[in-house]
CSV table of C-alpha atoms and ligand atoms in Angstrom, one decimal:
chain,number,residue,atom,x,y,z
A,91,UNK,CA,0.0,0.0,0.0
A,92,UNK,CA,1.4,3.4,-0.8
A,93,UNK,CA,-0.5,6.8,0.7
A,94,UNK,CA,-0.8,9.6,-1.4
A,95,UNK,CA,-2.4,12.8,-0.3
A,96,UNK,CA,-2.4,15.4,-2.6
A,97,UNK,CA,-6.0,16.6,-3.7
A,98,UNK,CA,-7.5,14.9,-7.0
A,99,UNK,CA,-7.4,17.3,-9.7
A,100,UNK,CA,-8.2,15.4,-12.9
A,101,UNK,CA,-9.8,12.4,-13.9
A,102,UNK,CA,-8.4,11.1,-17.1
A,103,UNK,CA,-10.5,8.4,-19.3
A,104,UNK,CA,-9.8,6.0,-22.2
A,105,UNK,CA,-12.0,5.8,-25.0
A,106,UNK,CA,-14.0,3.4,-23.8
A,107,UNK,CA,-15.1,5.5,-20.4
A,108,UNK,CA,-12.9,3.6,-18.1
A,109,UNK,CA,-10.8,5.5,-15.8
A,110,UNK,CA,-7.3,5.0,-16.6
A,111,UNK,CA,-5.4,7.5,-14.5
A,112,UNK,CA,-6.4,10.1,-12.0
A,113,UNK,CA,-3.5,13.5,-11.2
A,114,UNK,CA,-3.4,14.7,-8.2
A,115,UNK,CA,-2.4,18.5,-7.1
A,116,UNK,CA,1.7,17.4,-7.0
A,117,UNK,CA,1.5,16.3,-10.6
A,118,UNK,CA,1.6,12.7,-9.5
A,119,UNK,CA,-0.5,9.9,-11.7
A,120,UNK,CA,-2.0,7.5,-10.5
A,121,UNK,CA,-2.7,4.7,-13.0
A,122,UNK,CA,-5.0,1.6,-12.0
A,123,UNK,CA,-7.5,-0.9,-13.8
A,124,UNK,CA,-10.1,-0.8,-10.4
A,125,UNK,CA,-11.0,2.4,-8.8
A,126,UNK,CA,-13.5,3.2,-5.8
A,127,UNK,CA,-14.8,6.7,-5.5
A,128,UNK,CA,-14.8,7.4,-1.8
A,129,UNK,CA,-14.6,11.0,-1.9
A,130,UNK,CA,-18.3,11.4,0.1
A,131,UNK,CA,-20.7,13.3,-1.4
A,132,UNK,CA,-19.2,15.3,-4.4
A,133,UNK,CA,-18.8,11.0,-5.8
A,134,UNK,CA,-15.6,12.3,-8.3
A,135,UNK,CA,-14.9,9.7,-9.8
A,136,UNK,CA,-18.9,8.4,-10.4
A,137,UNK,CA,-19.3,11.7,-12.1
A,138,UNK,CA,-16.5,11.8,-14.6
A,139,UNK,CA,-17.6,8.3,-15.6
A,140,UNK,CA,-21.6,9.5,-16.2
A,141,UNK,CA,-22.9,7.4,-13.4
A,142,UNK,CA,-25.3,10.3,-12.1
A,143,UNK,CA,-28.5,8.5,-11.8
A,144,UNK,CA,-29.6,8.6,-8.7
A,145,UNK,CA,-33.1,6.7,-6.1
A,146,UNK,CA,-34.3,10.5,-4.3
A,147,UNK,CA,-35.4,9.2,-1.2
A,148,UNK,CA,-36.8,12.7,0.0
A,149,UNK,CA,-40.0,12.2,0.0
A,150,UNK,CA,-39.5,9.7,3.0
A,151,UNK,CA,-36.8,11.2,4.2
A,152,UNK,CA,-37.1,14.6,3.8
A,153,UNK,CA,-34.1,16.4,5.7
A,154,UNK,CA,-31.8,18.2,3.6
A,155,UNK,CA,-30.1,20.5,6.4
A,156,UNK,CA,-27.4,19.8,9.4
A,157,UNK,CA,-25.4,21.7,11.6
A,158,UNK,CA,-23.7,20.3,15.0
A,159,UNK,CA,-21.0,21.8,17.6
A,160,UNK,CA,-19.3,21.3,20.2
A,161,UNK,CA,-21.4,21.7,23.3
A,162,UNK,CA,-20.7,21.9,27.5
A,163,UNK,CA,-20.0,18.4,29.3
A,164,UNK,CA,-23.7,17.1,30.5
A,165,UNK,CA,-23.7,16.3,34.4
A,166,UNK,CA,-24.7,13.3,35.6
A,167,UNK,CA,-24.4,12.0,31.2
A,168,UNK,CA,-27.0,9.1,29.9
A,169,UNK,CA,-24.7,6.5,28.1
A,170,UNK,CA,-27.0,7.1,24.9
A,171,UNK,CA,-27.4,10.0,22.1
A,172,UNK,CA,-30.7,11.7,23.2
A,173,UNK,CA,-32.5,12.6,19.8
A,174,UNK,CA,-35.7,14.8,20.3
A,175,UNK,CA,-37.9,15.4,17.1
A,176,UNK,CA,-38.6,19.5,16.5
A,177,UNK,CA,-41.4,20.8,13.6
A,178,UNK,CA,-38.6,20.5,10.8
A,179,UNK,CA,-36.7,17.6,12.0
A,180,UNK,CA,-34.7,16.2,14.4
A,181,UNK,CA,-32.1,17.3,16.8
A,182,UNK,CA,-29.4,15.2,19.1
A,183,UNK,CA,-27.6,15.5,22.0
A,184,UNK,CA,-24.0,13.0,22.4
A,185,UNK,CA,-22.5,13.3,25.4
A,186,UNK,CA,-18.6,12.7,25.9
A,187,UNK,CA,-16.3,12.2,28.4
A,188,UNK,CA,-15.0,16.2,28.7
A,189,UNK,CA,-18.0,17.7,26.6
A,190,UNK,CA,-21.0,17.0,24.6
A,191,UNK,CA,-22.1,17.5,20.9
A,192,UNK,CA,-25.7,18.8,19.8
A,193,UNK,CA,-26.6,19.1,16.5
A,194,UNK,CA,-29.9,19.7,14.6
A,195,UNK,CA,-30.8,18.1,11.0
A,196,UNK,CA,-33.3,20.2,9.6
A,197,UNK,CA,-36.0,20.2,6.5
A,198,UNK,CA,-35.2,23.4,4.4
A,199,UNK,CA,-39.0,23.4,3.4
A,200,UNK,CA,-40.1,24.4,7.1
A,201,UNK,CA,-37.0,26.2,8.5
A,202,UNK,CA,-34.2,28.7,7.1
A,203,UNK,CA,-30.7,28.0,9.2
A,204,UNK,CA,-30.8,30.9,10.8
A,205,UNK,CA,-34.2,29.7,12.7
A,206,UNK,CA,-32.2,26.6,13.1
A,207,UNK,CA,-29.1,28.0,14.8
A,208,UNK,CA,-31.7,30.2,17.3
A,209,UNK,CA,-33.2,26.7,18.0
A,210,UNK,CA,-30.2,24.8,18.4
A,211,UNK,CA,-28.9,27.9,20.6
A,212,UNK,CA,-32.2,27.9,22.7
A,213,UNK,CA,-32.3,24.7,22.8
A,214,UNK,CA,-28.8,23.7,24.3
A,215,UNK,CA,-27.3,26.7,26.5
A,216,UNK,CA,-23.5,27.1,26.2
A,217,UNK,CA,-23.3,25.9,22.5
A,218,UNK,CA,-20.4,26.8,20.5
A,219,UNK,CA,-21.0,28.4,17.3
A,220,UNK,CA,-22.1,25.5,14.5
A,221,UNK,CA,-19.8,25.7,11.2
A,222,UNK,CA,-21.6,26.0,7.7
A,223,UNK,CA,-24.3,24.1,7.8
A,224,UNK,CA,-24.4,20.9,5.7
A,225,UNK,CA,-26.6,20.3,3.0
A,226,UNK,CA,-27.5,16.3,3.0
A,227,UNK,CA,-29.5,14.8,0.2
A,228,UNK,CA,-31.3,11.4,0.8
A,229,UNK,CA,-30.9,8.8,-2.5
A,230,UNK,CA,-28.4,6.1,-3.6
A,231,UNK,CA,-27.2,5.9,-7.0
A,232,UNK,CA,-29.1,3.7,-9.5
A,233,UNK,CA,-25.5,1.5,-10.2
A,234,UNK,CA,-22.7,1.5,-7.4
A,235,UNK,CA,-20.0,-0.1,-10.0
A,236,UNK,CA,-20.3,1.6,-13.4
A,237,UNK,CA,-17.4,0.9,-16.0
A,238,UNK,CA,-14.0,0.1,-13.7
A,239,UNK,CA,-15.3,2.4,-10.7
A,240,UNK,CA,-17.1,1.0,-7.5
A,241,UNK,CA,-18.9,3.8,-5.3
A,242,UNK,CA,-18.3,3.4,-1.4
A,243,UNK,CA,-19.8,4.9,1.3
A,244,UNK,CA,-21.4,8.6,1.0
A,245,UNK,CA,-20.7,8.5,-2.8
A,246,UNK,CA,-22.8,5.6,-3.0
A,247,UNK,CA,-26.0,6.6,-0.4
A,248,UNK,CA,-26.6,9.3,1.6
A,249,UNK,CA,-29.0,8.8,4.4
A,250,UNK,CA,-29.5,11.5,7.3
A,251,UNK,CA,-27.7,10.3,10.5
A,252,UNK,CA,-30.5,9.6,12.2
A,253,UNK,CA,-30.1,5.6,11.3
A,254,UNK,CA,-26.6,5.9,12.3
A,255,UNK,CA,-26.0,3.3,8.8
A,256,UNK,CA,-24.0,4.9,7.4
A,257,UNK,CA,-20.7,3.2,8.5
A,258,UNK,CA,-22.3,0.1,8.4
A,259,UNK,CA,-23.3,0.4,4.5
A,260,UNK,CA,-19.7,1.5,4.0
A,261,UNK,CA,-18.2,-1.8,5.7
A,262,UNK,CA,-21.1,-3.8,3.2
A,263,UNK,CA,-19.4,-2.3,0.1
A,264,UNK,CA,-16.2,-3.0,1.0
A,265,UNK,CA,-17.0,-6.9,2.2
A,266,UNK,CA,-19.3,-7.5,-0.9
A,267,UNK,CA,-16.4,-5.8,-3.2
A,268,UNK,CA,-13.9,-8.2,-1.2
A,269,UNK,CA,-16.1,-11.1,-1.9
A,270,UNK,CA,-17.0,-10.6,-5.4
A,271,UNK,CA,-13.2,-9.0,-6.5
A,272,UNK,CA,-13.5,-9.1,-10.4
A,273,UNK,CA,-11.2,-12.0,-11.9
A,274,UNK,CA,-10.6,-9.9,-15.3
A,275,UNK,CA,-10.3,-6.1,-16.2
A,276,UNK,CA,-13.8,-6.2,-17.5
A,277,UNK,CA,-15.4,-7.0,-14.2
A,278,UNK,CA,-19.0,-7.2,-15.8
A,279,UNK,CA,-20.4,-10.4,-14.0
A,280,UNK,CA,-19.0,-9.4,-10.6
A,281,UNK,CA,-20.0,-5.6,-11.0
A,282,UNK,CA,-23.5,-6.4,-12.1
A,283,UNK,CA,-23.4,-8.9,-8.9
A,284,UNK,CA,-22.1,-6.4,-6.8
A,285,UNK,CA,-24.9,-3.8,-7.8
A,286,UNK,CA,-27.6,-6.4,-7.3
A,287,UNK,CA,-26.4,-6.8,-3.4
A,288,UNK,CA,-25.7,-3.7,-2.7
A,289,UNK,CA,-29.0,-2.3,-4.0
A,290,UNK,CA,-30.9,-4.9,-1.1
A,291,UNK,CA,-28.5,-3.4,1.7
A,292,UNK,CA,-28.9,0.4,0.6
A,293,UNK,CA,-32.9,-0.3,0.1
A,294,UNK,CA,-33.3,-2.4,3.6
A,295,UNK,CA,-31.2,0.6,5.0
A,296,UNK,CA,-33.1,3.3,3.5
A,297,UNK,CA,-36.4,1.6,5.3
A,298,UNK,CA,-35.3,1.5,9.0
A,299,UNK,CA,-35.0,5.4,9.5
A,300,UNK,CA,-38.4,6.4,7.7
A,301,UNK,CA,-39.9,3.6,9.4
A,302,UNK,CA,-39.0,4.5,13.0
A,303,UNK,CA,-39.5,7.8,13.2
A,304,UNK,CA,-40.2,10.8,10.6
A,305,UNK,CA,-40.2,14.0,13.2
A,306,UNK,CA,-41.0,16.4,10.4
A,307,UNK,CA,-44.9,16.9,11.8
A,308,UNK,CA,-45.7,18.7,8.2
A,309,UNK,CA,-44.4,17.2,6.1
A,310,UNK,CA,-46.3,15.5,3.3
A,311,UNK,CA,-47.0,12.0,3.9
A,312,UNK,CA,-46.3,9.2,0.5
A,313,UNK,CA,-49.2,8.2,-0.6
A,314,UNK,CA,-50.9,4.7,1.4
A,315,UNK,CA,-49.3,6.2,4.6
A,316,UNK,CA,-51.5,8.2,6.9
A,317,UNK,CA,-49.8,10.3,10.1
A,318,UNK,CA,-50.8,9.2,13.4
A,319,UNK,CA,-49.9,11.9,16.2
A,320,UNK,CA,-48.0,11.1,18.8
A,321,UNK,CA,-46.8,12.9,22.2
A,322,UNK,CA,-43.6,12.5,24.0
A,323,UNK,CA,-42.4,13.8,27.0
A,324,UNK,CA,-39.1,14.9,27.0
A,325,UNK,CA,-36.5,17.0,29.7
A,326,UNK,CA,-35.2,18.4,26.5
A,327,UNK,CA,-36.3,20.4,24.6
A,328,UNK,CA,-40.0,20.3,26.4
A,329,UNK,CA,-43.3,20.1,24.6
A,330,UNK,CA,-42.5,18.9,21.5
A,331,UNK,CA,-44.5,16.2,19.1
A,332,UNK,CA,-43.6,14.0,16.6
A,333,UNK,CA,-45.7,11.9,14.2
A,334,UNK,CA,-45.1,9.0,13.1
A,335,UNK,CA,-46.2,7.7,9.8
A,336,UNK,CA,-48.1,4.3,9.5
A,337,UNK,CA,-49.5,2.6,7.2
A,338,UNK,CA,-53.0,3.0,6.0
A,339,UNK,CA,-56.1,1.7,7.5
A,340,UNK,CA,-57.9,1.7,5.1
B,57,FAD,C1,-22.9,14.6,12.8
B,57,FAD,C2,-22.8,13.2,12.1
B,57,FAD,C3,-23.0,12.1,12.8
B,57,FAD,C4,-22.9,10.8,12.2
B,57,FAD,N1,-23.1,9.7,12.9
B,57,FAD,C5,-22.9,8.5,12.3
B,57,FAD,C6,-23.1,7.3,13.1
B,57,FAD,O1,-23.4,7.4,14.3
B,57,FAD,N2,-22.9,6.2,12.5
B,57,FAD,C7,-22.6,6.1,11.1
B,57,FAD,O2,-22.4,5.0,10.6
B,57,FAD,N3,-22.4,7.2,10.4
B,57,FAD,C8,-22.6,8.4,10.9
B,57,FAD,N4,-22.4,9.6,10.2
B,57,FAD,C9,-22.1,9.4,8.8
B,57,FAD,C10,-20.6,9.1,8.5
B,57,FAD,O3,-19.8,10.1,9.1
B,57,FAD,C11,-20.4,9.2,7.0
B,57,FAD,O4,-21.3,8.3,6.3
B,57,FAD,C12,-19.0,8.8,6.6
B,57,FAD,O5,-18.1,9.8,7.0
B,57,FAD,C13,-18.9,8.7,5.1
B,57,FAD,O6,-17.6,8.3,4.8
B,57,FAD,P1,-17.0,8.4,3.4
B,57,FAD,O7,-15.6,8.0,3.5
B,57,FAD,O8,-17.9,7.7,2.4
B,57,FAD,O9,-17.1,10.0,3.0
B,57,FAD,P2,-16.4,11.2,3.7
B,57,FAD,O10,-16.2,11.0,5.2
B,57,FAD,O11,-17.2,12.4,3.3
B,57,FAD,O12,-15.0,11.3,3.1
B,57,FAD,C14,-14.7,11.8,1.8
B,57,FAD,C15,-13.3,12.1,1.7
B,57,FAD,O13,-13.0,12.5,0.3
B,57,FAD,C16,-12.0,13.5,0.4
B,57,FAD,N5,-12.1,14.3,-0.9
B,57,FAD,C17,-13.1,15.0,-1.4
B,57,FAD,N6,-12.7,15.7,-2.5
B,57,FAD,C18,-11.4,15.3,-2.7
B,57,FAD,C19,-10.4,15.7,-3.7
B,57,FAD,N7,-10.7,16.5,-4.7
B,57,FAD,N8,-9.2,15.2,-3.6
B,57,FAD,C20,-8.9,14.4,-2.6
B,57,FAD,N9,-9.7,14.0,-1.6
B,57,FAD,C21,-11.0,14.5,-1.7
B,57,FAD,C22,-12.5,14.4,1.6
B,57,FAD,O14,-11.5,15.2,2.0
B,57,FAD,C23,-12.9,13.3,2.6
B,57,FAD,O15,-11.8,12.9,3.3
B,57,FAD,C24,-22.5,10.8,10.8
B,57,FAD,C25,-22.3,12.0,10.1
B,57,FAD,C26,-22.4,13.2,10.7
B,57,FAD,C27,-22.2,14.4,9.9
């Protein structure tokens, strides 16, 4: 294995659409006949190649905000996350051994970050000031190998970190790719393989979090679903509701 750190500044491609080399910032190239776009959400490599198509999953998860920070130590600290549902989503509370972390992932359809932030501030006393907040965009891509390219991790699903999956998906990709390691340069059997199994996990994924809870109260609900109200009683922040969708009784 041999590290190299320098930012990726161009993809180059043979005819064919393969990736044959990538150059980073220091002029280095890097040729290979396998590649894996981990690079998160901007999915570099998946783009270059044409691989855009995309399962939006916002309509069941309809999040698209985040913003977190460092905030004071919690006395007395539960050994959990506490996650409270607000009006436009969900926010969490992580407690650590010499501080805590509180974040909020937010609907841009029902509140600006600015109303966020306020929340967040109200909500936890003694936060420190949230960076830029994060836009987050629920889907998986249609085909996570296209051509000699195998998406992993948040360039291959991105799921609000409510379902804390995330890591989890990551490790499938990597253990399916192990197991299914293409035996030529092609790599069509094992990649369309690889795309059937990795479709079940991201979909199976994708269910747990819009099953469990959806806190955005006005949201619109997919069609057979009908919201049923619920109540909880929380220390923080108080008074809030949450509804949680079920399906139809009818
Ligand atoms: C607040 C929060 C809480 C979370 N909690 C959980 C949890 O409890 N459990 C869980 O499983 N997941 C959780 N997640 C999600 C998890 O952190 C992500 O899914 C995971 O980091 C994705 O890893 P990745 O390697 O695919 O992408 P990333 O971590 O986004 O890494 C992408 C990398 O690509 C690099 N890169 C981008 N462009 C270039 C370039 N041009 N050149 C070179 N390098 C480049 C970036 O620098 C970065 O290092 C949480 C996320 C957040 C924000």
């Amino acid at each position: 294995v041999r590290r190299a750190t320098a930012p990726l500044t161009e993809v180059l491609r043979l005819p064919t659409g393969e990736v044959e080399s990538l150059r980073l910032a220091n002029g280095e190239l890097i040729a290979g006949e396998l590649f894996l776009d981990c690079s998160g959400s901007d999915s570099l490599l998946m783009r270059q190649i044409g691989a855009v198509e995309r399962d939006d999953w916002s309509a069941w998860l309809p999040c698209d905000r985040m913003i977190s920070a460092r905030a004071p130590l919690i006395a007395d600290f539960p050994p959990f996350t506490r996650t409270v549902a607000t009006d436009a989503g969900w926010a969490w509370r992580l407690p650590l051994a010499r501080a805590s972390v509180a974040g909020y992932v937010y609907s841009s359809a029902f509140t600006t970050d600015e109303a966020a932030l306020r929340y967040l501030q109200s909500a936890v006393p003694g936060v420190e000031a949230p960076g830029r907040a994060v836009s987050l965009s629920a889907g998986r891509r249609r085909r996570f190998w296209e051509k000699n390219c195998v998406a992993l991790g948040a360039s291959a699903m991105q799921l609000e970190p409510l379902a804390g999956a995330d890591l989890h998906f990551a490790q499938l990709g990597l253990g399916t790719l192990i197991e299914l390691f293409p035996l030529d340069v092609t790599g069509a059997i094992e990649g369309a393989e690889y795309n059937r199994v990795m479709t079940d996990h991201a979909d199976a994924l994708a269910i747990s979090p819009s099953r469990t809870i959806a806190p955005v109260a006005r949201a619109p609900v997919p069609s057979g679903r009908r919201r049923a109200p619920c109540r909880h009683r929380s220390a923080w922040p108080t008074g809030w509701t949450c509804s949680r969708p079920t399906r139809a009784s009818t």
